[in-house]
C-alpha cells in the first residue's frame, strides 16, 4: 500500500509555522511528544488540520465506542481507503494502547472476520458505510443496531469516516512517510 506522492508539497514544520497552525502543531507536540508527519502536510491548509483534529477529538470523546471499537473503525476505514500511514499508526495504537486482541488486529489489517463478535459487527458496519458511501441499506443498519449499538454509534461511524477522509486523502496526495514510532506496523 505505499503511495508515491501525487502532489509535490513540503510539510509545514513547527519551526516555520505561525498563527493557528503553530498553535495546532504545538498542541500536538505537547500532547503526543512529537508532531506526526501527517500533521505537517495537513498544516498546508489550516482548515484541514483543524478539521481533522476536531473530528478526531469528537470521535474519541463523544461517540460511546470503546478504545478497541474506535481503532476497529479507524483501521477498517483506512484499510478500505488504502492508507498505509493510517494503517501503521492505528495498528500501533490498537496494539499498544487500545486493547485490540492480536487476532482481531490481524483480521482488521487483512480485511477478514474478527473473532470478537462485537468488534466484527463494528468492522462490518463501517465497511458497509464506506463501500456504499454512506448508504449501506436498512439491513446493515438493523444488523448493527441488533449487535447492541445505538443511533449515536451509527452517527459516530459517520464522524470517523469524515475524520479519516481528511487523513487518508492527504496522505495519498503527500505520500506521507510513516513516522518511526509506527514503522514496525507498516503495511507492505
XYZ file of C-alpha atoms in Angstrom:
188
model
C 0.000 0.000 0.000
C 2.887 2.501 -0.159
C 1.988 5.502 -2.251
C 4.029 7.751 -4.453
C 3.223 11.388 -3.738
C 0.598 12.711 -6.107
C 1.301 16.334 -5.258
C 4.631 17.990 -4.696
C 4.319 19.587 -1.302
C 6.518 20.031 1.700
C 5.235 19.619 5.232
C 4.901 22.692 7.410
C 7.218 22.340 10.380
C 6.596 23.662 13.862
C 9.588 25.971 13.432
C 8.197 27.629 10.298
C 4.546 27.663 11.377
C 2.721 30.730 12.618
C -0.701 31.672 13.922
C -3.342 28.926 14.075
C -1.030 26.327 12.532
C 1.708 26.953 15.113
C -0.882 26.648 17.868
C -2.251 23.365 16.457
C 1.177 21.837 15.882
C 2.420 22.978 19.309
C -0.657 21.414 20.909
C 0.019 18.136 19.095
C 3.638 18.108 20.216
C 2.643 18.816 23.821
C 0.046 16.020 23.760
C 1.926 13.376 21.747
C 5.563 14.270 22.371
C 6.161 14.753 18.628
C 4.455 16.203 15.566
C 3.299 13.335 13.327
C 4.460 13.672 9.707
C 0.824 13.684 8.594
C 0.098 16.848 10.591
C 2.836 18.744 8.751
C 1.195 18.054 5.402
C -2.293 18.846 6.715
C -0.936 22.149 8.043
C -0.522 23.420 4.486
C -4.231 24.242 4.690
C -5.060 25.083 8.318
C -8.727 24.135 7.913
C -7.732 20.539 7.103
C -5.551 20.194 10.202
C -8.168 21.895 12.393
C -10.957 19.795 10.872
C -9.009 16.591 11.385
C -8.053 17.363 14.985
C -11.583 18.485 15.874
C -13.268 15.442 14.327
C -10.664 13.111 15.861
C -11.239 14.513 19.344
C -15.033 14.457 18.989
C -14.918 10.857 17.765
C -12.723 9.782 20.666
C -14.772 11.599 23.314
C -18.411 11.638 22.247
C -19.419 8.551 20.278
C -19.721 5.946 23.029
C -17.293 3.492 21.417
C -14.636 1.723 23.491
C -10.993 2.322 22.527
C -10.881 -1.101 20.813
C -14.039 -0.282 18.833
C -12.578 3.104 17.857
C -9.440 1.503 16.441
C -11.547 -1.117 14.670
C -13.412 1.689 12.912
C -10.290 3.694 12.038
C -8.442 0.619 10.770
C -11.395 -0.544 8.684
C -11.741 2.843 7.001
C -8.001 3.193 6.421
C -7.694 -0.347 5.006
C -10.549 0.207 2.558
C -9.080 3.577 1.545
C -5.601 2.044 1.169
C -3.862 4.436 3.582
C -0.518 2.917 4.586
C 0.252 5.740 7.024
C -3.005 5.410 8.981
C -2.849 1.611 8.911
C 0.568 1.759 10.584
C -0.404 4.447 13.106
C -3.705 2.888 14.152
C -2.232 -0.614 14.240
C 0.320 0.607 16.784
C -2.389 2.362 18.815
C -4.621 -0.730 18.615
C -1.802 -2.982 19.777
C -0.153 -0.810 22.426
C -2.943 1.400 23.772
C -6.471 0.357 22.847
C -6.557 -3.302 23.800
C -7.439 -4.770 20.404
C -6.650 -8.503 20.656
C -3.817 -9.647 18.382
C -6.050 -11.976 16.355
C -8.556 -9.188 15.779
C -5.782 -6.779 14.756
C -4.501 -9.297 12.214
C -8.017 -9.764 10.828
C -8.529 -5.983 10.636
C -5.295 -5.493 8.725
C -6.237 -8.280 6.288
C -9.943 -7.447 5.949
C -11.062 -10.756 7.459
C -13.669 -11.806 10.016
C -12.829 -10.708 13.552
C -13.087 -13.401 16.233
C -14.727 -10.931 18.649
C -18.422 -10.651 17.664
C -18.854 -7.019 18.755
C -15.691 -5.838 17.033
C -16.704 -7.786 13.941
C -20.108 -6.045 13.936
C -18.345 -2.667 14.128
C -15.968 -3.583 11.307
C -18.711 -4.932 9.037
C -20.951 -1.883 9.546
C -18.047 0.521 8.995
C -17.104 -1.354 5.833
C -20.696 -1.190 4.588
C -20.807 2.553 5.251
C -17.542 3.258 3.414
C -18.247 0.923 0.499
C -21.738 2.347 -0.010
C -20.652 5.968 0.517
C -22.988 6.280 3.487
C -25.956 4.375 2.093
C -25.463 0.826 3.435
C -29.114 -0.206 3.295
C -31.606 -0.849 6.060
C -30.382 -4.395 6.765
C -26.836 -3.218 7.535
C -28.164 -0.560 9.925
C -30.566 -3.032 11.560
C -27.773 -5.611 11.973
C -25.550 -3.025 13.651
C -28.345 -1.960 15.995
C -29.133 -5.624 16.748
C -25.494 -6.100 17.773
C -26.137 -3.703 20.652
C -25.183 -0.353 19.176
C -27.351 2.731 19.027
C -28.096 5.720 16.861
C -25.194 7.620 18.442
C -22.778 4.928 17.268
C -24.252 4.905 13.754
C -23.539 8.634 13.577
C -20.169 8.053 15.239
C -19.131 5.927 12.265
C -20.024 8.879 10.015
C -17.813 11.128 12.161
C -14.940 8.642 11.920
C -15.300 8.496 8.136
C -15.129 12.296 7.991
C -12.007 12.266 10.171
C -10.290 9.554 8.136
C -11.220 11.299 4.889
C -9.021 14.207 5.975
C -6.098 11.969 6.901
C -6.337 9.208 4.279
C -6.746 11.635 1.391
C -3.942 13.994 2.463
C -1.645 11.004 2.981
C -2.399 9.775 -0.537
C -1.660 13.189 -2.029
C 1.505 13.766 0.012
C 2.837 10.200 0.077
C 3.326 10.828 3.806
C 6.263 8.864 5.198
C 5.379 6.683 8.188
C 6.821 8.060 11.434
C 9.488 5.925 13.113
C 7.195 5.287 16.112
C 4.738 3.482 13.781
C 7.336 1.820 11.499
C 7.023 -1.685 12.973
C 3.369 -1.689 11.833
C 3.925 -0.655 8.214
C 1.806 -2.404 5.628
C 3.784 -3.674 2.649
